[in-house]
PDB file of C-alpha atoms in Angstrom:
ATOM      1  CA  PRO A  28     -85.819  39.705 194.085  1.00 81.00           C
ATOM      2  CA  ASN A  29     -88.432  39.134 191.333  1.00 89.00           C
ATOM      3  CA  VAL A  30     -87.436  42.161 189.257  1.00 91.00           C
ATOM      4  CA  ALA A  31     -83.776  41.219 189.717  1.00 90.00           C
ATOM      5  CA  ARG A  32     -84.495  37.701 188.400  1.00 92.00           C
ATOM      6  CA  MET A  33     -86.262  39.184 185.375  1.00 93.00           C
ATOM      7  CA  LEU A  34     -83.314  41.484 184.704  1.00 91.00           C
ATOM      8  CA  ARG A  35     -80.871  38.552 184.958  1.00 92.00           C
ATOM      9  CA  ALA A  36     -82.967  36.678 182.399  1.00 94.00           C
ATOM     10  CA  LEU A  37     -82.951  39.686 180.072  1.00 93.00           C
ATOM     11  CA  ALA A  38     -79.184  40.045 180.520  1.00 91.00           C
ATOM     12  CA  PHE A  39     -78.719  36.390 179.556  1.00 92.00           C
ATOM     13  CA  ALA A  40     -80.926  37.016 176.506  1.00 93.00           C
ATOM     14  CA  GLU A  41     -78.697  39.942 175.500  1.00 90.00           C
ATOM     15  CA  ARG A  42     -75.695  37.634 175.754  1.00 90.00           C
ATOM     16  CA  VAL A  43     -77.433  35.261 173.333  1.00 92.00           C
ATOM     17  CA  HIS A  44     -77.963  38.221 170.959  1.00 84.00           C
ATOM     18  CA  ALA A  45     -74.330  39.302 171.226  1.00 86.00           C
ATOM     19  CA  SER A  46     -73.155  35.767 170.454  1.00 86.00           C
ATOM     20  CA  CYS A  47     -75.464  35.645 167.456  1.00 83.00           C
ATOM     21  CA  HIS A  48     -74.155  38.982 166.145  1.00 79.00           C
ATOM     22  CA  TYR A  49     -70.576  37.797 166.597  1.00 79.00           C
ATOM     23  CA  ARG A  50     -71.204  34.521 164.744  1.00 80.00           C
ATOM     24  CA  GLN A  51     -72.838  36.378 161.854  1.00 78.00           C
ATOM     25  CA  ALA A  52     -69.989  38.863 161.570  1.00 78.00           C
ATOM     26  CA  ARG A  53     -67.415  36.054 161.768  1.00 77.00           C
ATOM     27  CA  GLU A  54     -69.178  34.253 158.894  1.00 77.00           C
ATOM     28  CA  LEU A  55     -68.959  37.405 156.784  1.00 74.00           C
ATOM     29  CA  LEU A  56     -65.583  38.781 157.872  1.00 75.00           C
ATOM     30  CA  GLY A  57     -63.594  35.881 159.270  1.00 75.00           C
ATOM     31  CA  GLU A  58     -61.956  35.794 162.686  1.00 72.00           C
ATOM     32  CA  TYR A  59     -61.603  39.071 164.536  1.00 66.00           C
ATOM     33  CA  CYS A  60     -61.462  40.412 168.071  1.00 65.00           C
ATOM     34  CA  VAL A  61     -64.257  42.435 169.641  1.00 63.00           C
ATOM     35  CA  SER A  62     -63.489  44.876 172.400  1.00 65.00           C
ATOM     36  CA  PHE A  63     -66.633  46.506 173.707  1.00 61.00           C
ATOM     37  CA  THR A  64     -67.901  47.792 176.996  1.00 63.00           C
ATOM     38  CA  ALA A  65     -71.358  49.151 177.573  1.00 61.00           C
ATOM     39  CA  PRO A  66     -71.759  52.008 180.009  1.00 61.00           C
ATOM     40  CA  PHE A  67     -74.066  51.188 182.871  1.00 58.00           C
ATOM     41  CA  ILE A  68     -75.365  53.850 185.180  1.00 63.00           C
ATOM     42  CA  TYR A  69     -76.696  52.741 188.516  1.00 64.00           C
ATOM     43  CA  ASN A  70     -80.012  54.425 188.992  1.00 69.00           C
ATOM     44  CA  ARG A  71     -83.330  53.849 190.653  1.00 81.00           C
ATOM     45  CA  THR A  72     -84.936  50.556 189.621  1.00 84.00           C
ATOM     46  CA  MET A  73     -87.900  52.382 188.078  1.00 86.00           C
ATOM     47  CA  ASP A  74     -85.588  54.569 185.976  1.00 88.00           C
ATOM     48  CA  ASN A  75     -83.650  51.512 184.798  1.00 87.00           C
ATOM     49  CA  LEU A  76     -86.889  49.694 183.914  1.00 91.00           C
ATOM     50  CA  VAL A  77     -88.190  52.693 181.953  1.00 92.00           C
ATOM     51  CA  LYS A  78     -84.904  52.870 180.024  1.00 90.00           C
ATOM     52  CA  ALA A  79     -85.001  49.119 179.384  1.00 90.00           C
ATOM     53  CA  TYR A  80     -88.559  49.418 178.067  1.00 94.00           C
ATOM     54  CA  GLU A  81     -87.700  52.356 175.803  1.00 94.00           C
ATOM     55  CA  ALA A  82     -84.551  50.667 174.454  1.00 92.00           C
ATOM     56  CA  GLY A  83     -86.449  47.444 173.754  1.00 93.00           C
ATOM     57  CA  ARG A  84     -89.162  49.300 171.861  1.00 96.00           C
ATOM     58  CA  GLU A  85     -86.624  51.222 169.791  1.00 96.00           C
ATOM     59  CA  GLU A  86     -84.829  47.995 168.908  1.00 95.00           C
ATOM     60  CA  SER A  87     -88.036  46.101 168.087  1.00 97.00           C
ATOM     61  CA  ASP A  88     -89.786  48.897 166.202  1.00 97.00           C
ATOM     62  CA  GLU A  89     -86.927  50.648 164.415  1.00 97.00           C
ATOM     63  CA  LEU A  90     -83.424  49.210 164.596  1.00 95.00           C
ATOM     64  CA  TYR A  91     -83.793  45.481 163.976  1.00 96.00           C
ATOM     65  CA  PRO A  92     -86.432  45.854 161.216  1.00 97.00           C
ATOM     66  CA  ALA A  93     -84.115  48.325 159.439  1.00 97.00           C
ATOM     67  CA  PHE A  94     -81.134  45.999 159.878  1.00 95.00           C
ATOM     68  CA  ALA A  95     -83.210  43.110 158.491  1.00 96.00           C
ATOM     69  CA  SER A  96     -84.195  45.146 155.421  1.00 97.00           C
ATOM     70  CA  VAL A  97     -80.593  46.057 154.666  1.00 96.00           C
ATOM     71  CA  ALA A  98     -79.390  42.486 155.171  1.00 94.00           C
ATOM     72  CA  GLU A  99     -82.139  41.201 152.885  1.00 97.00           C
ATOM     73  CA  ALA A 100     -81.286  43.781 150.203  1.00 97.00           C
ATOM     74  CA  GLN A 101     -77.671  42.597 150.381  1.00 94.00           C
ATOM     75  CA  GLY A 102     -78.719  38.972 150.012  1.00 94.00           C
ATOM     76  CA  GLU A 103     -77.748  38.052 153.576  1.00 90.00           C
ATOM     77  CA  MET A 104     -80.915  36.064 154.306  1.00 93.00           C
ATOM     78  CA  HIS A 105     -79.536  34.342 157.415  1.00 90.00           C
ATOM     79  CA  ALA A 106     -78.692  37.710 158.975  1.00 90.00           C
ATOM     80  CA  ALA A 107     -82.058  39.148 157.925  1.00 94.00           C
ATOM     81  CA  ARG A 108     -83.872  36.256 159.590  1.00 94.00           C
ATOM     82  CA  ASN A 109     -81.891  36.713 162.798  1.00 93.00           C
ATOM     83  CA  PHE A 110     -82.619  40.439 162.881  1.00 94.00           C
ATOM     84  CA  ARG A 111     -86.342  39.710 162.461  1.00 96.00           C
ATOM     85  CA  TRP A 112     -86.115  37.217 165.320  1.00 95.00           C
ATOM     86  CA  MET A 113     -84.391  39.804 167.486  1.00 95.00           C
ATOM     87  CA  ALA A 114     -87.084  42.375 166.741  1.00 97.00           C
ATOM     88  CA  ARG A 115     -89.727  39.918 167.965  1.00 97.00           C
ATOM     89  CA  VAL A 116     -87.665  39.012 171.022  1.00 97.00           C
ATOM     90  CA  GLU A 117     -87.106  42.652 171.979  1.00 96.00           C
ATOM     91  CA  LYS A 118     -90.837  43.324 171.610  1.00 97.00           C
ATOM     92  CA  ALA A 119     -91.610  40.447 173.983  1.00 96.00           C
ATOM     93  CA  HIS A 120     -89.003  41.683 176.451  1.00 95.00           C
ATOM     94  CA  SER A 121     -90.263  45.270 176.396  1.00 96.00           C
ATOM     95  CA  ASP A 122     -93.813  43.965 176.926  1.00 96.00           C
ATOM     96  CA  LEU A 123     -92.595  42.030 179.981  1.00 95.00           C
ATOM     97  CA  VAL A 124     -90.851  45.122 181.378  1.00 95.00           C
ATOM     98  CA  LYS A 125     -93.972  47.224 180.702  1.00 95.00           C
ATOM     99  CA  LYS A 126     -96.084  44.713 182.647  1.00 93.00           C
ATOM    100  CA  VAL A 127     -93.719  44.970 185.619  1.00 93.00           C
ATOM    101  CA  LEU A 128     -93.659  48.774 185.411  1.00 94.00           C
ATOM    102  CA  GLY A 129     -97.452  48.863 185.370  1.00 92.00           C
ATOM    103  CA  HIS A 130     -97.665  46.659 188.438  1.00 91.00           C
ATOM    104  CA  ILE A 131     -95.136  48.740 190.375  1.00 90.00           C
ATOM    105  CA  GLU A 132     -96.834  52.019 189.422  1.00 89.00           C
ATOM    106  CA  HIS A 133    -100.386  50.878 190.246  1.00 89.00           C
ATOM    107  CA  ALA A 134    -100.001  48.303 193.016  1.00 88.00           C
ATOM    108  CA  GLY A 135     -96.683  49.346 194.487  1.00 82.00           C
ATOM    109  CA  GLY A 136     -93.957  46.869 195.281  1.00 82.00           C
ATOM    110  CA  GLU A 137     -92.708  43.985 193.216  1.00 86.00           C
ATOM    111  CA  PRO A 138     -95.090  41.719 191.341  1.00 90.00           C
ATOM    112  CA  GLU A 139     -95.207  38.002 191.969  1.00 91.00           C
ATOM    113  CA  MET A 140     -93.341  36.333 189.125  1.00 93.00           C
ATOM    114  CA  GLY A 141     -92.655  32.766 188.097  1.00 93.00           C
ATOM    115  CA  ASP A 142     -89.399  31.275 186.938  1.00 95.00           C
ATOM    116  CA  PHE A 143     -87.678  32.735 183.895  1.00 96.00           C
ATOM    117  CA  TYR A 144     -86.424  30.716 180.945  1.00 97.00           C
ATOM    118  CA  VAL A 145     -84.384  31.955 177.984  1.00 97.00           C
ATOM    119  CA  CYS A 146     -84.144  30.324 174.565  1.00 96.00           C
ATOM    120  CA  ASP A 147     -80.443  29.858 173.920  1.00 95.00           C
ATOM    121  CA  VAL A 148     -81.020  30.077 170.162  1.00 95.00           C
ATOM    122  CA  CYS A 149     -82.823  33.430 169.781  1.00 95.00           C
ATOM    123  CA  GLY A 150     -82.760  34.878 173.299  1.00 95.00           C
ATOM    124  CA  LEU A 151     -86.500  34.939 173.998  1.00 97.00           C
ATOM    125  CA  ALA A 152     -87.091  35.242 177.759  1.00 97.00           C
ATOM    126  CA  VAL A 153     -90.371  33.886 179.104  1.00 97.00           C
ATOM    127  CA  GLU A 154     -91.911  33.857 182.550  1.00 95.00           C
ATOM    128  CA  GLY A 155     -93.446  30.702 183.976  1.00 93.00           C
ATOM    129  CA  GLY A 156     -92.398  27.517 182.249  1.00 93.00           C
ATOM    130  CA  PRO A 157     -90.678  27.024 178.933  1.00 96.00           C
ATOM    131  CA  PRO A 158     -93.058  26.656 175.993  1.00 96.00           C
ATOM    132  CA  ASP A 159     -93.197  23.405 174.020  1.00 96.00           C
ATOM    133  CA  GLY A 160     -91.374  25.194 171.228  1.00 96.00           C
ATOM    134  CA  CYS A 161     -89.989  28.687 170.847  1.00 97.00           C
ATOM    135  CA  PRO A 162     -92.601  30.938 169.221  1.00 97.00           C
ATOM    136  CA  VAL A 163     -89.833  33.020 167.635  1.00 97.00           C
ATOM    137  CA  CYS A 164     -87.234  30.571 166.283  1.00 96.00           C
ATOM    138  CA  ARG A 165     -89.070  27.244 166.692  1.00 97.00           C
ATOM    139  CA  ALA A 166     -86.330  25.788 168.885  1.00 97.00           C
ATOM    140  CA  LYS A 167     -87.310  22.811 171.000  1.00 98.00           C
ATOM    141  CA  ARG A 168     -88.358  23.182 174.639  1.00 97.00           C
ATOM    142  CA  SER A 169     -84.992  21.769 175.720  1.00 97.00           C
ATOM    143  CA  ARG A 170     -83.254  24.889 174.353  1.00 97.00           C
ATOM    144  CA  PHE A 171     -84.851  27.032 177.087  1.00 98.00           C
ATOM    145  CA  LYS A 172     -82.499  27.540 180.026  1.00 97.00           C
ATOM    146  CA  ARG A 173     -83.783  28.444 183.475  1.00 97.00           C
ATOM    147  CA  VAL A 174     -82.242  31.640 184.842  1.00 95.00           C
ATOM    148  CA  GLU A 175     -81.898  31.981 188.615  1.00 88.00           C
TER     149      GLU A 175
END
């Protein structure tokens, strides 16, 4: 149940990212329709966690920094800032997944975990209680939503 709660929090965070991407594109391109489905392969929990960790690291280390550089070069400072936020958020998420993976590999079984909260501005997911302010986007504590 604890790993499932973490994954629900990360899924909610991805929804925040998708909404942010859509708003940015709409500002640049006007109204449009997005039709997208992501393939999901049911696998062992450990395999899914490893893939989530690897994807988060790729996004935080390579993709979002590159996107931010391009946006900045094109004068799209709002988009560049959001991509930098997303890189930091994905790093935090991959660190959380790595912590869980380490616990499962060394101690066996699920780790004890607190409640999860997600910033509805930048998508940062945190375990425990919401911080006084978001360390990524500086949103107020009230912007953190508890994920069951």
